[in-house]
Amino acid sequence: GDPAQLGEIEAGGLFRAIVERSEPIYLTEVIRHNHDLDRDGAKRIRDGRGVEAFELYRSEERVTVAPNAEAKREVMVADWWASFSGGEDALMIARSNAEVERLNLMARSLLREEGRLGIPEIEVAGQRFSVGDQVITRINANREGIANRMSWQVAEVDAERREVTLECLDLERRVVLDSDYLTRTNGKGTPSLEHGYAATIYQAQGATIERAFVSAEGGMEQRDFYVAMSRSREQTHLYATSEIQLQRDEYAPSQPSQREPLDHIREAITRHDAQSAAIDEQLRAPLSQLPTSELVARRSQLEAELREARRSQPQMPEPQGDGPHPASVEKPSASTKPELAVVEQLLAERRRLAITAARIRPPDYITQTLGEKPENPAKRARWERGLELIERHRQSHGITDSGNALGAEPRSGLERAEWSRQRNQIAALQRELGRSQDLDRAISSGIELGR
């Protein structure tokens, strides 16, 4: 499993809790994507660096911004059609069932106009299906080899007998759906058959396709983007509308530097709404009351306890003869690792809030170090990376100096080495952003930047 993907519909968080209490094996090599951009973008979203991924997609012209929702659908369907009509396995992905239904109707209209659908039609739950339609089944019928969310193409339609013959798109299988199957619904009223040109994020989870066309909305969150934008072997394209900002001068004077048309997408792609297990909520309650500085100190203490627990773990005896060599298994204490995981979650949540606030209204130490937010998407991705590095460093080391991004150079060896590493990363980003060498010297000497 993967706790970074979509979780349970109702009470959940247990799988994530198990991962945080155990020593799981991680798969790190991405084999689905054929292009570095999609591979790198998916990893960044999963790691909480979604804004960087978004700016990378923009820099490669993979993001389309439309003036309104209807215009967004039109360009999205047109791009999908250019791929689908050429024989590619293409899919549109959206958050809601209502949006998926609209996209499916628009797609089917194109197929009808191009003469790719048969004349006889059969109606299922208000939707019409013809020979040539691409569909998905939504009701399991194990005896017939039909599973929920399987992809098919309509091969025959018998309107009189109310039967549909389907050919599976993934397996060599041909089935006949009778009138009894076609009238079924699941426990939530979902019909047995739906069009398959667009799918919800939940429906798309687990699928592998050639090209994905994703509708981005402010109501989405990190896991939605991670799943939707990691489905394709070839390319993923993102479609969004500018955020509607209603301002009243007497209450909220216009401040154009604080809010940009796509900030709602940048916020959504880093928002983490994953559920927590009940056992973790018991840990969160007292810890969430602590100030950030105490949480950072508690994290250091727990990490030290974890290291000590591992050092004191007895080693397995050496095997005798030619038998296998068992590995030494290190088991942390039962309480240390869960609490550390919750502390990390709380710090990550507070860090995301700090980054969002700094993105909307960059503090002086950000603009003095990185400059103003660039308009160029590629440079903006680097600016966002610098912003995240600085805020993470400031939180981890309790830096409050408003005039110095990384704080003064520490005295201790380990802290000084970490400070130098951060300094070098920021200096490299400054050079990529075209900042002056004076700023490099300012960071290396630890003086107030830009003063």
Short mmCIF file of C-alpha atoms in Angstrom, two decimals, residues 86-441:
data_model
loop_
_atom_site.label_atom_id
_atom_site.label_comp_id
_atom_site.label_asym_id
_atom_site.label_seq_id
_atom_site.Cartn_x
_atom_site.Cartn_y
_atom_site.Cartn_z
CA GLY A 86 -5.31 8.96 -32.58
CA GLY A 87 -5.59 5.61 -30.84
CA GLU A 88 -3.93 6.46 -27.53
CA ASP A 89 -5.21 5.19 -24.19
CA ALA A 90 -6.24 8.61 -22.87
CA LEU A 91 -8.34 9.48 -19.84
CA MET A 92 -9.76 12.65 -18.32
CA ILE A 93 -9.65 12.78 -14.51
CA ALA A 94 -11.75 15.02 -12.27
CA ARG A 95 -12.63 15.23 -8.60
CA SER A 96 -16.42 14.94 -8.59
CA ASN A 97 -18.92 12.58 -10.17
CA ALA A 98 -20.85 15.56 -11.56
CA GLU A 99 -17.77 16.89 -13.37
CA VAL A 100 -16.93 13.44 -14.72
CA GLU A 101 -20.47 13.11 -16.08
CA ARG A 102 -20.19 16.46 -17.90
CA LEU A 103 -16.86 15.50 -19.43
CA ASN A 104 -18.18 12.10 -20.51
CA LEU A 105 -21.18 13.69 -22.24
CA MET A 106 -18.96 16.17 -24.08
CA ALA A 107 -16.59 13.40 -25.13
CA ARG A 108 -19.42 11.19 -26.37
CA SER A 109 -20.83 14.06 -28.36
CA LEU A 110 -17.52 14.29 -30.23
CA LEU A 111 -17.59 10.58 -30.98
CA ARG A 112 -21.15 10.89 -32.29
CA GLU A 113 -20.22 13.84 -34.53
CA GLU A 114 -17.28 11.89 -35.96
CA GLY A 115 -19.49 8.89 -36.75
CA ARG A 116 -17.71 6.55 -34.34
CA LEU A 117 -20.86 5.42 -32.55
CA GLY A 118 -23.56 3.06 -33.77
CA ILE A 119 -27.17 4.11 -34.33
CA PRO A 120 -29.06 1.72 -32.00
CA GLU A 121 -28.84 2.93 -28.41
CA ILE A 122 -29.76 1.54 -25.05
CA GLU A 123 -30.45 3.65 -21.99
CA VAL A 124 -29.03 2.82 -18.56
CA ALA A 125 -29.80 5.12 -15.63
CA GLY A 126 -30.46 8.05 -17.97
CA GLN A 127 -27.26 7.57 -20.02
CA ARG A 128 -27.22 6.27 -23.60
CA PHE A 129 -24.82 3.63 -24.91
CA SER A 130 -24.07 2.56 -28.48
CA VAL A 131 -21.67 0.29 -30.34
CA GLY A 132 -18.24 1.94 -30.13
CA ASP A 133 -18.75 3.47 -26.69
CA GLN A 134 -15.96 3.02 -24.15
CA VAL A 135 -17.46 2.11 -20.78
CA ILE A 136 -16.67 0.87 -17.29
CA THR A 137 -18.67 -1.68 -15.32
CA ARG A 138 -19.51 -0.71 -11.73
CA ILE A 139 -21.13 -3.89 -10.34
CA ASN A 140 -19.20 -7.08 -9.64
CA ALA A 141 -20.43 -10.28 -11.29
CA ASN A 142 -17.77 -12.84 -10.50
CA ARG A 143 -19.37 -15.71 -12.41
CA GLU A 144 -19.28 -13.69 -15.62
CA GLY A 145 -15.81 -12.30 -14.94
CA ILE A 146 -17.06 -8.72 -14.48
CA ALA A 147 -15.44 -6.50 -11.87
CA ASN A 148 -16.04 -2.97 -10.67
CA ARG A 149 -14.15 -0.34 -12.73
CA MET A 150 -13.13 -2.70 -15.54
CA SER A 151 -12.79 -0.98 -18.92
CA TRP A 152 -14.72 -2.25 -21.95
CA GLN A 153 -15.88 -1.29 -25.42
CA VAL A 154 -19.45 -1.84 -26.53
CA ALA A 155 -19.45 -4.45 -29.33
CA GLU A 156 -23.20 -5.07 -29.75
CA VAL A 157 -26.45 -3.50 -28.57
CA ASP A 158 -29.78 -5.33 -28.53
CA ALA A 159 -32.32 -2.69 -27.61
CA GLU A 160 -35.29 -5.09 -27.77
CA ARG A 161 -33.82 -7.61 -25.34
CA ARG A 162 -32.02 -4.87 -23.38
CA GLU A 163 -28.65 -6.56 -23.69
CA VAL A 164 -25.18 -5.14 -24.28
CA THR A 165 -22.17 -7.13 -25.46
CA LEU A 166 -18.83 -5.84 -24.21
CA GLU A 167 -15.23 -6.56 -25.16
CA CYS A 168 -12.64 -6.04 -22.44
CA LEU A 169 -9.94 -3.49 -23.23
CA ASP A 170 -7.35 -5.14 -20.99
CA LEU A 171 -8.08 -8.87 -21.35
CA GLU A 172 -9.31 -11.20 -24.07
CA ARG A 173 -12.81 -11.39 -22.70
CA ARG A 174 -16.28 -10.89 -24.14
CA VAL A 175 -19.37 -10.71 -21.94
CA VAL A 176 -23.09 -10.06 -22.36
CA LEU A 177 -24.82 -7.78 -19.87
CA ASP A 178 -28.48 -8.74 -19.60
CA SER A 179 -31.34 -6.53 -18.50
CA ASP A 180 -31.05 -7.78 -14.92
CA TYR A 181 -27.43 -6.59 -14.66
CA LEU A 182 -28.15 -3.29 -16.40
CA THR A 183 -30.87 -2.37 -13.89
CA ARG A 184 -28.70 -3.02 -10.84
CA THR A 185 -27.13 -0.30 -8.69
CA ASN A 186 -24.68 -0.50 -5.83
CA GLY A 187 -25.48 0.53 -2.27
CA LYS A 188 -24.91 4.20 -3.12
CA GLY A 189 -27.10 4.30 -6.22
CA THR A 190 -24.23 4.03 -8.73
CA PRO A 191 -25.50 2.47 -11.99
CA SER A 192 -24.03 -0.76 -13.35
CA LEU A 193 -22.61 0.88 -16.51
CA GLU A 194 -20.96 4.25 -17.05
CA HIS A 195 -19.08 5.94 -19.86
CA GLY A 196 -15.32 5.60 -19.57
CA TYR A 197 -13.84 8.69 -21.21
CA ALA A 198 -13.48 10.47 -17.86
CA ALA A 199 -13.13 9.11 -14.34
CA THR A 200 -13.00 10.35 -10.78
CA ILE A 201 -9.67 10.29 -8.97
CA TYR A 202 -10.87 7.33 -6.91
CA GLN A 203 -11.84 5.44 -10.07
CA ALA A 204 -8.46 6.21 -11.67
CA GLN A 205 -6.41 5.09 -8.66
CA GLY A 206 -4.44 2.01 -9.67
CA ALA A 207 -4.90 2.59 -13.42
CA THR A 208 -2.05 2.97 -15.89
CA ILE A 209 -2.80 4.91 -19.09
CA GLU A 210 -0.81 6.60 -21.84
CA ARG A 211 -2.02 10.19 -21.32
CA ALA A 212 -3.95 11.83 -18.51
CA PHE A 213 -5.85 15.11 -18.62
CA VAL A 214 -6.50 16.31 -15.07
CA SER A 215 -9.00 18.92 -13.95
CA ALA A 216 -7.39 20.86 -11.07
CA GLU A 217 -9.64 22.40 -8.43
CA GLY A 218 -9.05 24.31 -5.23
CA GLY A 219 -11.03 21.70 -3.30
CA MET A 220 -8.44 19.01 -4.04
CA GLU A 221 -5.54 18.15 -1.75
CA GLN A 222 -2.08 16.62 -1.96
CA ARG A 223 -3.21 12.99 -2.27
CA ASP A 224 -5.71 13.87 -5.02
CA PHE A 225 -2.97 15.47 -7.11
CA TYR A 226 -0.50 12.67 -6.38
CA VAL A 227 -2.89 9.97 -7.60
CA ALA A 228 -4.28 11.91 -10.57
CA MET A 229 -0.87 13.04 -11.84
CA SER A 230 0.87 9.69 -11.53
CA ARG A 231 -1.36 7.60 -13.82
CA SER A 232 0.26 8.12 -17.23
CA ARG A 233 3.16 6.46 -18.98
CA GLU A 234 3.56 9.35 -21.41
CA GLN A 235 2.31 12.78 -20.33
CA THR A 236 -0.05 14.34 -17.81
CA HIS A 237 -1.69 17.69 -18.53
CA LEU A 238 -3.33 19.90 -15.94
CA TYR A 239 -6.30 22.26 -16.45
CA ALA A 240 -7.31 25.02 -14.06
CA THR A 241 -9.30 28.23 -13.84
CA SER A 242 -8.12 31.46 -12.28
CA GLU A 243 -9.29 32.00 -8.73
CA ILE A 244 -12.28 34.33 -8.48
CA GLN A 245 -11.43 37.08 -6.01
CA LEU A 246 -14.29 39.25 -4.83
CA GLN A 247 -12.95 42.38 -3.17
CA ARG A 248 -14.70 45.24 -1.44
CA ASP A 249 -12.45 48.21 -0.94
CA GLU A 250 -14.16 49.33 2.25
CA TYR A 251 -13.46 45.96 3.91
CA ALA A 252 -10.60 44.36 1.97
CA PRO A 253 -8.63 46.81 -0.16
CA SER A 254 -7.06 45.31 -3.25
CA GLN A 255 -3.56 43.98 -2.61
CA PRO A 256 -2.49 42.39 -5.87
CA SER A 257 0.93 41.37 -4.55
CA GLN A 258 -0.64 39.10 -1.95
CA ARG A 259 -2.83 36.85 -4.06
CA GLU A 260 -2.32 35.45 -7.55
CA PRO A 261 -4.80 33.72 -9.90
CA LEU A 262 -3.40 30.20 -9.33
CA ASP A 263 -2.61 30.43 -5.61
CA HIS A 264 -5.68 28.30 -4.82
CA ILE A 265 -4.09 25.44 -6.81
CA ARG A 266 -0.71 25.95 -5.15
CA GLU A 267 -2.39 25.75 -1.75
CA ALA A 268 -4.43 22.69 -2.71
CA ILE A 269 -1.47 20.70 -4.00
CA THR A 270 0.29 21.02 -0.63
CA ARG A 271 -2.79 20.62 1.61
CA HIS A 272 -2.77 17.30 3.47
CA ASP A 273 -6.17 16.10 4.71
CA ALA A 274 -5.29 12.47 5.42
CA GLN A 275 -7.14 10.89 8.32
CA SER A 276 -5.38 9.89 11.51
CA ALA A 277 -6.02 6.67 13.39
CA ALA A 278 -7.80 7.03 16.73
CA ILE A 279 -4.67 5.93 18.59
CA ASP A 280 -2.73 8.78 16.94
CA GLU A 281 -5.43 11.32 17.81
CA GLN A 282 -4.88 10.47 21.48
CA LEU A 283 -1.23 11.38 21.05
CA ARG A 284 -1.98 14.53 19.04
CA ALA A 285 -4.24 16.19 21.60
CA PRO A 286 -1.56 17.10 24.20
CA LEU A 287 1.24 17.55 21.67
CA SER A 288 -0.77 19.98 19.52
CA GLN A 289 -0.89 22.39 22.47
CA LEU A 290 2.90 22.75 22.56
CA PRO A 291 4.59 25.71 20.85
CA THR A 292 6.74 24.89 17.84
CA SER A 293 10.01 25.35 19.73
CA GLU A 294 8.98 22.71 22.29
CA LEU A 295 7.84 20.35 19.52
CA VAL A 296 11.25 20.68 17.85
CA ALA A 297 12.96 19.93 21.19
CA ARG A 298 10.67 16.96 21.76
CA ARG A 299 11.50 15.62 18.30
CA SER A 300 15.23 15.78 19.06
CA GLN A 301 14.65 13.98 22.36
CA LEU A 302 12.58 11.23 20.72
CA GLU A 303 15.13 10.80 17.92
CA ALA A 304 17.86 10.38 20.55
CA GLU A 305 15.74 7.79 22.38
CA LEU A 306 15.16 5.95 19.12
CA ARG A 307 18.90 5.86 18.34
CA GLU A 308 19.66 4.62 21.84
CA ALA A 309 16.99 1.91 21.57
CA ARG A 310 18.54 0.70 18.35
CA ARG A 311 22.08 0.74 19.75
CA SER A 312 21.01 -1.31 22.77
CA GLN A 313 19.16 -3.89 20.70
CA PRO A 314 20.99 -7.24 21.10
CA GLN A 315 22.58 -8.60 17.96
CA MET A 316 21.61 -11.97 16.47
CA PRO A 317 24.25 -14.67 17.14
CA GLU A 318 26.54 -15.60 14.30
CA PRO A 319 25.28 -18.69 12.45
CA GLN A 320 27.28 -21.89 12.62
CA GLY A 321 28.43 -23.84 9.58
CA ASP A 322 27.12 -23.04 6.13
CA GLY A 323 23.62 -21.99 7.19
CA PRO A 324 22.00 -18.66 6.20
CA HIS A 325 23.12 -15.50 7.91
CA PRO A 326 20.08 -13.95 9.63
CA ALA A 327 19.98 -10.15 9.61
CA SER A 328 20.05 -8.23 12.87
CA VAL A 329 16.61 -6.71 13.39
CA GLU A 330 16.49 -3.37 15.19
CA LYS A 331 13.23 -2.67 16.97
CA PRO A 332 12.57 0.74 18.48
CA SER A 333 10.58 1.10 21.67
CA ALA A 334 6.82 0.67 21.43
CA SER A 335 5.99 4.28 22.32
CA THR A 336 8.87 6.33 20.92
CA LYS A 337 8.25 5.86 17.20
CA PRO A 338 4.48 6.58 17.24
CA GLU A 339 4.97 9.78 19.23
CA LEU A 340 7.81 10.84 16.94
CA ALA A 341 5.55 10.28 13.91
CA VAL A 342 2.84 12.49 15.41
CA VAL A 343 5.36 15.21 16.28
CA GLU A 344 6.62 15.09 12.68
CA GLN A 345 3.04 15.41 11.41
CA LEU A 346 2.36 18.45 13.59
CA LEU A 347 5.59 20.15 12.58
CA ALA A 348 4.87 19.45 8.91
CA GLU A 349 1.39 20.97 9.24
CA ARG A 350 2.77 24.11 10.87
CA ARG A 351 5.53 24.30 8.27
CA ARG A 352 2.97 24.14 5.45
CA LEU A 353 1.05 26.98 7.04
CA ALA A 354 4.24 29.05 7.36
CA ILE A 355 5.16 28.36 3.73
CA THR A 356 1.66 29.30 2.54
CA ALA A 357 1.77 32.56 4.53
CA ALA A 358 5.25 33.36 3.20
CA ARG A 359 4.15 32.62 -0.35
CA ILE A 360 1.21 35.05 -0.08
CA ARG A 361 3.18 37.78 1.66
CA PRO A 362 6.92 37.03 1.50
CA PRO A 363 8.79 38.27 4.62
CA ASP A 364 11.80 40.54 4.21
CA TYR A 365 14.26 37.70 4.76
CA ILE A 366 12.73 35.87 1.76
CA THR A 367 12.73 38.77 -0.68
CA GLN A 368 16.19 39.88 0.45
CA THR A 369 17.52 36.38 -0.18
CA LEU A 370 15.51 35.15 -3.19
CA GLY A 371 14.04 38.34 -4.60
CA GLU A 372 10.41 38.82 -5.57
CA LYS A 373 8.41 35.87 -6.90
CA PRO A 374 9.44 35.39 -10.55
CA GLU A 375 6.86 35.30 -13.31
CA ASN A 376 8.81 32.67 -15.24
CA PRO A 377 7.50 29.22 -14.16
CA ALA A 378 10.94 27.56 -14.15
CA LYS A 379 12.46 30.30 -12.00
CA ARG A 380 9.40 30.34 -9.83
CA ALA A 381 9.90 26.62 -9.09
CA ARG A 382 13.41 27.42 -7.86
CA TRP A 383 12.08 30.35 -5.80
CA GLU A 384 9.52 28.03 -4.19
CA ARG A 385 12.24 25.50 -3.44
CA GLY A 386 14.32 28.19 -1.73
CA LEU A 387 11.29 29.34 0.26
CA GLU A 388 10.68 25.80 1.49
CA LEU A 389 14.33 25.23 2.40
CA ILE A 390 14.49 28.46 4.38
CA GLU A 391 11.24 27.88 6.28
CA ARG A 392 12.18 24.28 7.08
CA HIS A 393 15.59 25.40 8.39
CA ARG A 394 14.08 28.22 10.46
CA GLN A 395 11.55 25.89 12.07
CA SER A 396 14.10 23.16 12.80
CA HIS A 397 16.52 25.59 14.46
CA GLY A 398 14.07 28.00 16.08
CA ILE A 399 15.25 31.00 14.06
CA THR A 400 13.21 34.17 14.58
CA ASP A 401 15.65 36.74 13.17
CA SER A 402 13.56 38.71 10.66
CA GLY A 403 16.62 40.07 8.86
CA ASN A 404 18.59 36.87 8.35
CA ALA A 405 17.08 33.94 6.43
CA LEU A 406 19.28 31.20 7.90
CA GLY A 407 20.28 32.87 11.14
CA ALA A 408 23.83 33.43 12.40
CA GLU A 409 26.46 30.75 11.81
CA PRO A 410 26.28 28.22 14.68
CA ARG A 411 29.27 27.41 16.89
CA SER A 412 28.92 23.63 17.23
CA GLY A 413 30.41 21.42 14.53
CA LEU A 414 27.29 19.45 13.55
CA GLU A 415 25.02 22.50 13.49
CA ARG A 416 27.63 24.48 11.56
CA ALA A 417 27.88 21.70 8.95
CA GLU A 418 24.09 21.68 8.52
CA TRP A 419 24.03 25.47 8.30
CA SER A 420 26.77 25.41 5.64
CA ARG A 421 24.87 22.81 3.63
CA GLN A 422 21.73 24.94 3.66
CA ARG A 423 23.77 28.02 2.80
CA ASN A 424 25.27 26.29 -0.24
CA GLN A 425 21.85 25.13 -1.45
CA ILE A 426 20.40 28.62 -1.15
CA ALA A 427 23.45 30.14 -2.84
CA ALA A 428 23.03 27.77 -5.79
CA LEU A 429 19.36 28.74 -6.08
CA GLN A 430 20.32 32.42 -5.94
CA ARG A 431 22.64 31.97 -8.89
CA GLU A 432 19.90 30.19 -10.85
CA LEU A 433 17.57 33.06 -10.01
CA GLY A 434 20.11 35.62 -11.19
CA ARG A 435 20.69 37.12 -7.77
CA SER A 436 23.90 39.06 -7.12
CA GLN A 437 27.01 37.55 -5.57
CA ASP A 438 26.63 40.05 -2.73
CA LEU A 439 23.80 37.89 -1.44
CA ASP A 440 26.01 34.81 -1.53
CA ARG A 441 28.57 36.64 0.61
#
